[in-house]
CSV table of C-alpha atoms in Angstrom, one decimal:
chain,number,residue,atom,x,y,z
A,1,ARG,CA,2.2,4.0,20.1
A,2,LYS,CA,1.3,2.4,16.1
A,3,GLU,CA,4.0,2.9,13.6
A,4,VAL,CA,3.0,5.3,11.4
A,5,GLU,CA,-0.3,7.7,12.6
A,6,GLN,CA,-2.2,10.0,10.6
A,7,ASP,CA,-5.1,12.5,11.3
A,8,PRO,CA,-7.4,10.6,11.7
A,9,GLY,CA,-9.7,12.4,8.9
A,10,PRO,CA,-12.2,12.9,7.1
A,11,PHE,CA,-11.8,16.3,5.4
A,12,ASN,CA,-14.2,18.6,4.0
A,13,VAL,CA,-13.1,21.5,2.0
A,14,PRO,CA,-14.7,24.0,-1.0
A,15,GLU,CA,-12.5,23.7,-4.4
A,16,GLY,CA,-9.8,25.9,-4.0
A,17,ALA,CA,-8.6,25.4,-0.3
A,18,THR,CA,-5.5,24.2,0.9
A,19,VAL,CA,-5.2,21.2,2.9
A,20,ALA,CA,-2.4,19.4,4.2
A,21,PHE,CA,-1.9,16.6,5.8
A,22,ASN,CA,0.2,15.5,8.6
A,23,CYS,CA,1.2,11.5,9.6
A,24,THR,CA,3.9,11.4,12.7
A,25,TYR,CA,6.4,7.6,11.7
A,26,SER,CA,8.1,5.6,16.0
A,27,ASN,CA,11.2,3.9,14.4
A,28,SER,CA,13.5,6.8,14.3
A,29,ALA,CA,16.0,4.2,11.7
A,30,SER,CA,12.7,4.2,9.3
A,31,GLN,CA,14.1,5.6,6.0
A,32,SER,CA,12.7,6.2,2.4
A,33,PHE,CA,8.9,7.9,3.2
A,34,PHE,CA,5.7,8.4,0.3
A,35,TRP,CA,2.6,9.7,-0.1
A,36,TYR,CA,0.0,7.5,-2.0
A,37,ARG,CA,-3.5,8.2,-2.8
A,38,GLN,CA,-6.6,5.5,-2.5
A,39,ASP,CA,-9.2,5.8,-4.0
A,40,CYS,CA,-12.6,3.6,-2.8
A,41,ARG,CA,-12.4,0.0,-4.4
A,42,LYS,CA,-9.8,1.1,-5.8
A,43,GLU,CA,-4.7,0.2,-5.0
A,44,PRO,CA,-2.7,2.7,-3.3
A,45,LYS,CA,-0.4,4.3,-5.5
A,46,LEU,CA,2.0,6.4,-5.4
A,47,LEU,CA,1.9,10.4,-5.2
A,48,MET,CA,5.4,11.5,-4.6
A,49,SER,CA,7.9,10.7,-2.3
A,50,VAL,CA,9.2,13.0,1.4
A,51,TYR,CA,12.7,13.3,0.9
A,52,SER,CA,14.5,16.5,3.9
A,53,SER,CA,14.9,18.6,1.1
A,54,GLY,CA,11.3,18.9,0.9
A,55,ASN,CA,9.7,17.6,-2.8
A,56,GLU,CA,6.8,19.7,-4.7
A,57,ASP,CA,5.0,18.5,-7.4
A,58,GLY,CA,2.8,20.8,-9.3
A,59,ARG,CA,0.1,21.6,-6.7
A,60,PHE,CA,1.4,19.6,-3.6
A,61,THR,CA,4.3,20.1,-1.6
A,62,ALA,CA,5.6,16.4,0.6
A,63,GLN,CA,8.5,17.5,3.3
A,64,LEU,CA,10.3,15.7,5.5
A,65,ASN,CA,11.5,16.3,9.8
A,66,ARG,CA,13.2,13.4,10.4
A,67,ALA,CA,14.2,14.9,14.6
A,68,SER,CA,10.7,15.1,14.9
A,69,GLN,CA,9.5,12.1,12.6
A,70,TYR,CA,6.8,14.2,10.9
A,71,ILE,CA,6.2,13.8,7.1
A,72,SER,CA,3.6,16.5,6.0
A,73,LEU,CA,1.4,16.6,2.4
A,74,LEU,CA,-0.2,20.2,1.0
A,75,ILE,CA,-2.2,20.0,-1.2
A,76,ARG,CA,-3.3,24.3,-3.1
A,77,ASP,CA,-6.0,24.8,-5.2
A,78,SER,CA,-7.9,21.5,-4.6
A,79,LYS,CA,-10.4,19.6,-7.5
A,80,LEU,CA,-12.4,17.7,-7.1
A,81,SER,CA,-10.9,14.6,-8.5
A,82,ASP,CA,-8.5,15.4,-5.2
A,83,SER,CA,-11.0,14.1,-3.3
A,84,ALA,CA,-9.5,10.5,-1.7
A,85,THR,CA,-7.9,8.4,0.8
A,86,TYR,CA,-4.1,9.6,1.4
A,87,LEU,CA,-2.0,7.3,3.1
A,88,CYS,CA,1.2,8.1,4.9
A,89,VAL,CA,4.2,5.2,4.0
A,90,VAL,CA,6.6,4.1,6.1
A,91,THR,CA,9.9,1.5,4.4
A,92,GLY,CA,13.2,0.2,6.5
A,93,GLY,CA,14.2,0.7,9.7
A,94,THR,CA,15.7,-2.3,12.0
A,95,GLY,CA,15.5,-5.8,10.2
A,96,GLY,CA,15.5,-5.0,7.1
A,97,PHE,CA,12.6,-3.8,4.6
A,98,LYS,CA,9.7,-3.4,5.6
A,99,THR,CA,7.0,-1.4,4.6
A,100,ILE,CA,4.7,0.4,6.8
A,101,PHE,CA,0.9,2.3,6.2
A,102,GLY,CA,-0.4,4.9,7.7
A,103,ALA,CA,-4.5,4.5,8.2
A,104,GLY,CA,-4.4,7.1,5.9
A,105,THR,CA,-6.4,10.3,5.6
A,106,ARG,CA,-9.9,10.7,4.2
A,107,LEU,CA,-10.6,13.7,2.0
A,108,PHE,CA,-13.3,15.0,0.8
A,109,VAL,CA,-13.9,18.3,-1.9
A,110,LYS,CA,-17.1,19.6,-2.9
A,111,ALA,CA,-18.2,22.0,-5.7
B,1,GLY,CA,6.3,3.3,-14.7
B,2,ALA,CA,6.0,-0.5,-13.9
B,3,VAL,CA,3.3,-2.6,-14.2
B,4,VAL,CA,2.4,-5.4,-11.2
B,5,SER,CA,-1.4,-7.1,-12.3
B,6,GLN,CA,-3.0,-9.4,-10.0
B,7,HIS,CA,-5.4,-12.2,-11.0
B,8,PRO,CA,-9.0,-12.7,-10.8
B,9,SER,CA,-10.3,-9.5,-9.8
B,10,ARG,CA,-12.4,-10.5,-7.9
B,11,VAL,CA,-14.1,-14.4,-5.7
B,12,ILE,CA,-16.6,-15.2,-4.2
B,13,CYS,CA,-16.6,-18.4,-3.0
B,14,LYS,CA,-18.4,-20.9,-0.5
B,15,SER,CA,-16.6,-21.5,2.9
B,16,GLY,CA,-14.1,-24.5,3.3
B,17,THR,CA,-13.0,-23.9,-0.4
B,18,SER,CA,-9.7,-22.6,-1.2
B,19,VAL,CA,-8.5,-19.6,-2.8
B,20,LYS,CA,-5.7,-19.0,-5.4
B,21,ILE,CA,-4.8,-15.7,-5.6
B,22,GLU,CA,-1.7,-14.8,-8.8
B,23,CYS,CA,0.3,-11.6,-8.7
B,24,ARG,CA,2.7,-10.6,-11.6
B,25,SER,CA,5.6,-8.4,-12.1
B,26,LEU,CA,4.7,-7.7,-15.7
B,27,ASP,CA,7.6,-5.4,-17.2
B,28,PHE,CA,10.2,-5.5,-14.1
B,29,GLN,CA,12.0,-8.1,-12.1
B,30,ALA,CA,10.5,-7.8,-8.4
B,31,THR,CA,13.0,-9.2,-5.5
B,32,THR,CA,10.1,-8.8,-2.9
B,33,MET,CA,6.9,-9.1,-2.7
B,34,PHE,CA,4.2,-8.1,-0.2
B,35,TRP,CA,1.0,-9.3,0.2
B,36,TYR,CA,-1.4,-6.9,1.9
B,37,ARG,CA,-5.0,-7.0,3.2
B,38,GLN,CA,-7.7,-4.6,4.0
B,39,PHE,CA,-10.7,-4.6,5.6
B,40,PRO,CA,-13.4,-1.8,5.0
B,41,LYS,CA,-12.6,1.6,6.0
B,42,GLN,CA,-9.1,0.0,7.4
B,43,SER,CA,-5.8,0.2,6.7
B,44,LEU,CA,-3.4,-1.8,4.6
B,45,MET,CA,-2.1,-5.0,6.7
B,46,LEU,CA,0.6,-5.8,5.2
B,47,MET,CA,0.4,-10.3,6.2
B,48,ALA,CA,3.9,-11.5,4.6
B,49,THR,CA,6.8,-10.7,3.1
B,50,SER,CA,8.5,-13.1,-0.2
B,51,ASN,CA,12.2,-13.1,-2.1
B,52,GLU,CA,11.7,-15.3,-4.9
B,53,GLY,CA,13.1,-18.4,-4.6
B,54,SER,CA,13.4,-19.1,-0.7
B,55,LYS,CA,9.7,-19.0,2.0
B,56,ALA,CA,7.8,-15.8,2.7
B,57,THR,CA,8.8,-14.0,6.0
B,58,TYR,CA,5.0,-13.9,7.7
B,59,GLU,CA,4.1,-10.6,10.4
B,60,GLN,CA,3.0,-11.4,13.7
B,61,GLY,CA,-0.7,-12.9,14.1
B,62,VAL,CA,-1.2,-14.6,10.2
B,63,GLU,CA,-1.6,-18.1,9.8
B,64,LYS,CA,1.2,-19.0,8.0
B,65,ASP,CA,-0.4,-22.3,7.2
B,66,LYS,CA,-3.3,-20.8,5.9
B,67,PHE,CA,-2.1,-18.1,4.3
B,68,LEU,CA,0.5,-20.2,2.1
B,69,ILE,CA,2.4,-18.1,-0.5
B,70,ASN,CA,4.7,-19.6,-3.0
B,71,HIS,CA,7.4,-16.9,-4.8
B,72,ALA,CA,8.4,-19.2,-7.4
B,73,SER,CA,10.0,-16.5,-10.5
B,74,LEU,CA,11.4,-13.5,-10.5
B,75,THR,CA,7.3,-12.3,-11.9
B,76,LEU,CA,4.9,-14.4,-10.3
B,77,SER,CA,3.6,-14.8,-6.5
B,78,THR,CA,0.9,-16.8,-5.4
B,79,LEU,CA,-1.2,-16.6,-2.4
B,80,THR,CA,-3.4,-18.8,-1.5
B,81,VAL,CA,-6.5,-18.9,1.1
B,82,THR,CA,-7.1,-22.6,1.9
B,83,SER,CA,-9.8,-23.3,3.4
B,84,ALA,CA,-11.2,-19.6,3.6
B,85,HIS,CA,-14.5,-18.6,5.9
B,86,PRO,CA,-17.1,-15.4,5.6
B,87,GLU,CA,-13.9,-13.8,8.0
B,88,ASP,CA,-11.5,-14.2,5.6
B,89,SER,CA,-13.1,-11.5,2.9
B,90,SER,CA,-11.6,-8.5,2.5
B,91,PHE,CA,-9.0,-6.8,-0.2
B,92,TYR,CA,-6.0,-8.4,-1.1
B,93,ILE,CA,-3.1,-6.4,-2.1
B,94,CYS,CA,0.2,-7.6,-3.9
B,95,SER,CA,3.0,-5.3,-4.6
B,96,ALA,CA,6.1,-6.2,-6.0
B,97,ARG,CA,9.3,-4.0,-5.4
B,98,GLY,CA,11.8,-3.9,-8.1
B,99,ILE,CA,14.5,-2.1,-10.3
B,100,TRP,CA,12.5,-0.8,-13.2
B,101,ARG,CA,14.0,0.5,-16.0
B,102,GLY,CA,12.2,3.5,-18.1
B,103,GLY,CA,13.3,5.5,-20.8
B,104,SER,CA,17.3,6.9,-19.7
B,105,SER,CA,15.8,6.3,-15.7
B,106,SER,CA,15.7,2.9,-13.4
B,107,THR,CA,14.0,3.5,-9.8
B,108,ASP,CA,14.0,0.8,-6.6
B,109,THR,CA,10.5,1.1,-5.6
B,110,GLN,CA,7.0,-0.6,-4.6
B,111,TYR,CA,4.3,-1.2,-7.1
B,112,PHE,CA,1.2,-2.2,-6.4
B,113,GLY,CA,-0.8,-4.4,-8.4
B,114,PRO,CA,-4.5,-4.1,-8.8
B,115,GLY,CA,-6.2,-5.6,-5.8
B,116,THR,CA,-8.7,-8.4,-5.0
B,117,ARG,CA,-11.9,-8.0,-3.6
B,118,LEU,CA,-12.3,-11.5,-1.6
B,119,THR,CA,-15.7,-12.8,-0.6
B,120,VAL,CA,-16.3,-16.0,1.1
B,121,LEU,CA,-20.0,-16.3,2.1
């Protein structure tokens, strides 16, 4: 089992749609959780951190469920510019600070 | 936010040559630097973790004699791909973790360099 697993995608949605990404992690000792965005042939950029209390930033909402070891990202009112790969990232756990990336979910938003 | 630079951004070399990639944290001191590799349409894979002044910790399956990492200071780490072969062609990304103080806030997070695309002919 992979340490971090994401929806395989790709997701093809029209502008204005709401899209949800899911992610699960296997290490119950993981400490920090993030969503990154990666555009084609570019480095990943931090989109938002994920907290148990939930985290909202404009059209983006991230949730963490530690009991289920599950992380989600919701994008409302999708824009063309949201087209990218979204990476679920988990850090920490036993053995010290270590960052594990999910394989990413590709999103295509179309006019 | 904090800035991490990488140099060069793109390199094409012949098989058997060595390539050095630099990673610098420009406005903060990086306690830890990470090197990743990403093949097309695949996830980022951590190659090694390095702390300033100590030896890097390599992930399973990564040859430490082939991928030499030097973390000489709190703002500079280098990755040298020795005797590069076509299968080493990939996108190499570094990231730096440290305390960045901007304005009234400070944050301990991980910032990525722009990446280096290596093509070995």
